[in-house]
Each structure stands twice: as structure tokens, then as C-alpha cells.
Amino acid sequence: MDHPRLAVENPATGRPITTVPDDGPADVDKAVRTAVGAWPAWRVSDRHAALMSCAVVVEEAAPVLAPVLTEEQGKPLREAKAEFAEAAARFRYFAGARAGPHLVGNGPVAAITPWSFPVRLAAAELAPSFAAGDTVVLTPSPHTPLTTLHLGRMLAEVLPPGVLTVLTGRDPLGERLAAAPGLRRPAPEPGGNDPAIVLPGTDPALIAESLFWSAFTNCGQLCTAVERVYAVGSAYEGVVEALAALAAKVVVGDGRTPGTQIGPVNNRPRHARVTGLTEEARSDGARIVTGGPLDGPGYFFAPAIVADAYDRMRVVAEAQFGPVLPVVRCSTVDEALGLANATTPGSRASVWGKDEEHAMAVAARLEYGTVWVNEHQAS
């Protein structure tokens, strides 16, 4: 009986690229048994060389696999290449780590990675796991399995047998992997609905570009993206106008085309959700200053600036994870803080203002794990 296959789509065309294995319960069981069996033999003395070899593999694979990543994920080619560079750096960093009180293995690891940054986030799971002596069963998103599958096969060649297994398949595959017997320490990494507060007296020209790309990098498909802006008093109109001006001139297109700044939304369901939230906001009285869904083929969506938004709109209350940015008018800083803290919070926020000392004081009142001043998602 032939192994089932899963079609992989190019979001710039909406058409299939190729297929990958659609792994099932028997494949999960086999992968887990392999990881469990390989764990005791994964020696400390082998790990440094293995991690350095992984870094070399990632670097050498980049010219071939970065275009594949762009084709299946949609991001501009330069950003796909950057993912490979970041992944290689991650392996090199952990090659310098040593097992000890601060780096202790857990045993076989089940790693389920999203479609937003397939290579970067795979390396973020693999490198520390390998350094600690863990074996890994890696499952990429069904929307972006191709690059991870190819790269995983290359990495497996420089690792001891059974240390890395890559499974591909539909969404229930990750659920089956997470439900494997003996799972002890789940470590989910949720996204968020990150707010940005712009204080009165802020010069929009000085912050607009940084704020814009904090929201729209990777087509807004970033767990640390700004998802909502609260502009206080006199800052409101200028912020809306400056963001809209940037959105209107940004180049949206196929990530393989030189000059493209923002690629398509990664998949049909996400495109439908972003479109739905935008149209619902319009129906509820918001003003779509610029942006919205573009004609196909593909899942293109011009960055949308949503003015006259308010906190009960779903486009504000829920993370869009896409190229939409609502801007809420607030009369006072206290109002902005109340709305930012009340709406389903994420783990990050930012405050933007001319007076850095005042901005720091406002930042201290935000109930988030990380708060930046005059920047967001700083690396």
C-alpha cells in the first residue's frame, strides 16, 4: 500500500509545488521508539562536533533551500536566506555550550514548529536539545514541511543514527506526537496580541518606519509583532497618516521577485481570517485607510491600517497574525494603559515617545514580560 501524501502549496500562486509524506500513527510510534533507543548512545563527547557539523550543513544548504523556503512560505528570498544564517549561528552558539548544572537533557524531545519561521524555529529547538544530549522528533507545519524535511535529512547524515527524525503530515500529526506515551514536560510557546502605546507629543516621522516594520515584518506573521496601536491624544492623526503612507508604498509580491518587501499570507485559512477581521471591522465602523486583499492568484494582502478601531472589535481584541494593524484613539495615557492591559495580553509590549523618561514610566505600568521603549521585537 502506497504511503499517503500531502500537497505543499505555493502561497504566491495558490498552486501545489510538490507532495510530502502524510505520516500517520504508525510513523509517530516508530519515530518515538527510534528517538528513545538512540538517546542513551548520544555521547557528550560527540555533541560539539555534531553541532558544528550542523552549522556547516545549514550554511551549505542555504543557496539551494532558501528558494524552497520562499516558495512554500512566501517570504522574500533575502529573509529566507537570513533564516538560514540565524539557524547556523544558533548551532554554533550551542556548540560552545557544555552539559552541566545549567544544561541538562530531558530525554527524547517532540518539537512541533510553526509555518512563520520554519528554519529559524527548527534550529531553536534542535540546537539546545542536541547540546543537552536530547534526541528529537521534529514535526513542521503542514503548510511549510518541505524545507524542514530536506534540511532534516541533511542534518541526520552528520548526526548519530536516530538522533533526529522528521515527520510530515496534517495538523493531527502534531496532536498525535504530543499525545505520545511518556510525555512529561510540555513547553508550549504561545503567540500574543502585542500592544504599542504612542504618547502625545511624539513625532510620527521619527517612529513610523520602525513601528510599521514591527507590525508587518514577515507579512505580520510573527509572534512578536505589534498587533494593535493605542495612540494618545494629539499623536493619533499623525500616526495613522504616517503608517498609511508607508503601507501605501511598500512592495507586495512574490518573494522570489527582486524588490519584494512583503510576500503573500502563507495559507488560504489565514488569508480568509485576516480578510474577515478587516471586513468585520469596516462593518463595525472602522475606517480602512489603506490595504486589504489583492486579486489572485495567490494569497496576497496589502498591509492594512485600520483607523477608528476600538477595543471590542475582534481585529483589536484578537491577534490577527497577519498584515493588519488597528489604531485606537485614546484620550489619556491611563486609558491606553487600561486597554492595553485589559485586552487578551501577550508577553511583549512597547511604548513610543519623545520623552524617554516618561515613556519608561509608562512602560513600567504595562503588565507584560518584556516592554520596549521606542522599539519592538528588538533582537
PDB file of C-alpha atoms in Angstrom, residues 147-257:
ATOM      1  CA  THR A 147      12.391  22.857   3.630  1.00  0.00           C
ATOM      2  CA  THR A 148      12.430  21.224   7.061  1.00  0.00           C
ATOM      3  CA  LEU A 149      12.162  17.754   5.550  1.00  0.00           C
ATOM      4  CA  HIS A 150      15.084  18.339   3.166  1.00  0.00           C
ATOM      5  CA  LEU A 151      17.212  20.026   5.821  1.00  0.00           C
ATOM      6  CA  GLY A 152      16.393  17.329   8.363  1.00  0.00           C
ATOM      7  CA  ARG A 153      17.665  14.635   6.015  1.00  0.00           C
ATOM      8  CA  MET A 154      20.908  16.559   5.535  1.00  0.00           C
ATOM      9  CA  LEU A 155      21.366  17.056   9.273  1.00  0.00           C
ATOM     10  CA  ALA A 156      20.659  13.400  10.003  1.00  0.00           C
ATOM     11  CA  GLU A 157      23.688  12.473   7.887  1.00  0.00           C
ATOM     12  CA  VAL A 158      26.067  14.270  10.294  1.00  0.00           C
ATOM     13  CA  LEU A 159      24.317  13.129  13.486  1.00  0.00           C
ATOM     14  CA  PRO A 160      24.425   9.748  15.216  1.00  0.00           C
ATOM     15  CA  PRO A 161      21.682   7.374  13.997  1.00  0.00           C
ATOM     16  CA  GLY A 162      18.260   8.118  15.440  1.00  0.00           C
ATOM     17  CA  VAL A 163      19.143  11.478  16.992  1.00  0.00           C
ATOM     18  CA  LEU A 164      16.854  13.351  14.558  1.00  0.00           C
ATOM     19  CA  THR A 165      13.685  12.180  12.855  1.00  0.00           C
ATOM     20  CA  VAL A 166      11.436  14.490  10.810  1.00  0.00           C
ATOM     21  CA  LEU A 167       7.754  13.654  10.405  1.00  0.00           C
ATOM     22  CA  THR A 168       5.461  15.498   7.993  1.00  0.00           C
ATOM     23  CA  GLY A 169       1.702  15.445   7.745  1.00  0.00           C
ATOM     24  CA  ARG A 170      -1.548  17.206   8.535  1.00  0.00           C
ATOM     25  CA  ASP A 171      -2.404  19.059  11.752  1.00  0.00           C
ATOM     26  CA  PRO A 172      -3.459  15.931  13.712  1.00  0.00           C
ATOM     27  CA  LEU A 173       0.110  14.643  13.333  1.00  0.00           C
ATOM     28  CA  GLY A 174       1.356  17.128  15.926  1.00  0.00           C
ATOM     29  CA  GLU A 175      -1.515  16.185  18.212  1.00  0.00           C
ATOM     30  CA  ARG A 176      -0.568  12.515  17.949  1.00  0.00           C
ATOM     31  CA  LEU A 177       3.052  13.325  18.666  1.00  0.00           C
ATOM     32  CA  ALA A 178       2.126  15.442  21.695  1.00  0.00           C
ATOM     33  CA  ALA A 179      -0.061  12.586  22.941  1.00  0.00           C
ATOM     34  CA  ALA A 180       2.727  10.000  22.720  1.00  0.00           C
ATOM     35  CA  PRO A 181       3.032   7.909  25.910  1.00  0.00           C
ATOM     36  CA  GLY A 182       5.504   9.231  28.451  1.00  0.00           C
ATOM     37  CA  LEU A 183       5.299  12.943  27.558  1.00  0.00           C
ATOM     38  CA  ARG A 184       6.354  14.672  30.770  1.00  0.00           C
ATOM     39  CA  ARG A 185       7.262  18.316  30.252  1.00  0.00           C
ATOM     40  CA  PRO A 186       5.226  20.127  27.593  1.00  0.00           C
ATOM     41  CA  ALA A 187       6.664  23.576  26.824  1.00  0.00           C
ATOM     42  CA  PRO A 188       4.248  25.468  24.561  1.00  0.00           C
ATOM     43  CA  GLU A 189       5.311  28.845  23.238  1.00  0.00           C
ATOM     44  CA  PRO A 190       2.133  30.823  22.591  1.00  0.00           C
ATOM     45  CA  GLY A 191       1.949  33.935  20.484  1.00  0.00           C
ATOM     46  CA  GLY A 192       0.351  37.109  21.728  1.00  0.00           C
ATOM     47  CA  ASN A 193      -1.603  40.245  20.957  1.00  0.00           C
ATOM     48  CA  ASP A 194       1.207  42.731  21.489  1.00  0.00           C
ATOM     49  CA  PRO A 195       0.211  46.379  22.025  1.00  0.00           C
ATOM     50  CA  ALA A 196       2.142  49.552  21.291  1.00  0.00           C
ATOM     51  CA  ILE A 197       1.325  52.833  23.022  1.00  0.00           C
ATOM     52  CA  VAL A 198       2.245  56.085  21.259  1.00  0.00           C
ATOM     53  CA  LEU A 199       2.425  59.027  23.654  1.00  0.00           C
ATOM     54  CA  PRO A 200       1.290  62.576  22.872  1.00  0.00           C
ATOM     55  CA  GLY A 201       3.991  64.853  21.511  1.00  0.00           C
ATOM     56  CA  THR A 202       5.656  62.025  19.605  1.00  0.00           C
ATOM     57  CA  ASP A 203       6.903  62.955  16.125  1.00  0.00           C
ATOM     58  CA  PRO A 204       5.309  60.359  13.786  1.00  0.00           C
ATOM     59  CA  ALA A 205       8.094  60.819  11.243  1.00  0.00           C
ATOM     60  CA  LEU A 206      10.649  59.597  13.778  1.00  0.00           C
ATOM     61  CA  ILE A 207       8.854  56.395  14.792  1.00  0.00           C
ATOM     62  CA  ALA A 208       6.640  55.424  11.852  1.00  0.00           C
ATOM     63  CA  GLU A 209       9.070  53.237   9.925  1.00  0.00           C
ATOM     64  CA  SER A 210      10.246  51.291  12.967  1.00  0.00           C
ATOM     65  CA  LEU A 211       6.678  50.878  14.222  1.00  0.00           C
ATOM     66  CA  PHE A 212       5.482  49.835  10.760  1.00  0.00           C
ATOM     67  CA  TRP A 213       8.043  47.052  10.365  1.00  0.00           C
ATOM     68  CA  SER A 214       7.451  45.952  13.951  1.00  0.00           C
ATOM     69  CA  ALA A 215       3.934  45.166  12.785  1.00  0.00           C
ATOM     70  CA  PHE A 216       4.464  43.997   9.196  1.00  0.00           C
ATOM     71  CA  THR A 217       7.741  42.066   9.113  1.00  0.00           C
ATOM     72  CA  ASN A 218       7.095  38.630   7.576  1.00  0.00           C
ATOM     73  CA  CYS A 219       3.693  39.906   6.417  1.00  0.00           C
ATOM     74  CA  GLY A 220       2.723  40.378  10.076  1.00  0.00           C
ATOM     75  CA  GLN A 221       3.123  36.645  10.672  1.00  0.00           C
ATOM     76  CA  LEU A 222       5.365  36.976  13.686  1.00  0.00           C
ATOM     77  CA  CYS A 223       4.569  36.060  17.289  1.00  0.00           C
ATOM     78  CA  THR A 224       6.363  39.209  18.496  1.00  0.00           C
ATOM     79  CA  ALA A 225       4.682  41.604  16.044  1.00  0.00           C
ATOM     80  CA  VAL A 226       2.829  44.727  17.127  1.00  0.00           C
ATOM     81  CA  GLU A 227      -0.830  43.737  16.738  1.00  0.00           C
ATOM     82  CA  ARG A 228      -2.563  46.912  17.979  1.00  0.00           C
ATOM     83  CA  VAL A 229      -1.600  50.555  18.481  1.00  0.00           C
ATOM     84  CA  TYR A 230      -3.034  52.883  21.124  1.00  0.00           C
ATOM     85  CA  ALA A 231      -2.306  56.473  20.078  1.00  0.00           C
ATOM     86  CA  VAL A 232      -2.884  59.047  22.802  1.00  0.00           C
ATOM     87  CA  GLY A 233      -4.339  62.489  22.162  1.00  0.00           C
ATOM     88  CA  SER A 234      -2.539  64.558  19.536  1.00  0.00           C
ATOM     89  CA  ALA A 235      -0.465  61.565  18.398  1.00  0.00           C
ATOM     90  CA  TYR A 236      -3.419  59.820  16.767  1.00  0.00           C
ATOM     91  CA  GLU A 237      -3.889  61.509  13.393  1.00  0.00           C
ATOM     92  CA  GLY A 238      -0.185  61.801  12.664  1.00  0.00           C
ATOM     93  CA  VAL A 239       0.473  58.148  13.490  1.00  0.00           C
ATOM     94  CA  VAL A 240      -2.377  56.949  11.273  1.00  0.00           C
ATOM     95  CA  GLU A 241      -1.237  59.123   8.362  1.00  0.00           C
ATOM     96  CA  ALA A 242       2.428  58.140   8.666  1.00  0.00           C
ATOM     97  CA  LEU A 243       1.684  54.412   8.893  1.00  0.00           C
ATOM     98  CA  ALA A 244      -0.744  54.606   5.977  1.00  0.00           C
ATOM     99  CA  ALA A 245       1.826  56.417   3.828  1.00  0.00           C
ATOM    100  CA  LEU A 246       4.350  53.636   4.424  1.00  0.00           C
ATOM    101  CA  ALA A 247       1.761  50.932   3.797  1.00  0.00           C
ATOM    102  CA  ALA A 248       0.723  52.512   0.503  1.00  0.00           C
ATOM    103  CA  LYS A 249       4.225  52.448  -0.963  1.00  0.00           C
ATOM    104  CA  VAL A 250       5.510  49.090   0.292  1.00  0.00           C
ATOM    105  CA  VAL A 251       6.109  46.490  -2.446  1.00  0.00           C
ATOM    106  CA  VAL A 252       3.908  43.411  -2.048  1.00  0.00           C
ATOM    107  CA  GLY A 253       4.632  40.482  -4.340  1.00  0.00           C
ATOM    108  CA  ASP A 254       6.099  37.067  -4.954  1.00  0.00           C
ATOM    109  CA  GLY A 255       9.018  36.568  -2.576  1.00  0.00           C
ATOM    110  CA  ARG A 256      11.117  35.268  -5.470  1.00  0.00           C
ATOM    111  CA  THR A 257      10.832  38.607  -7.290  1.00  0.00           C
TER     112      THR A 257
END
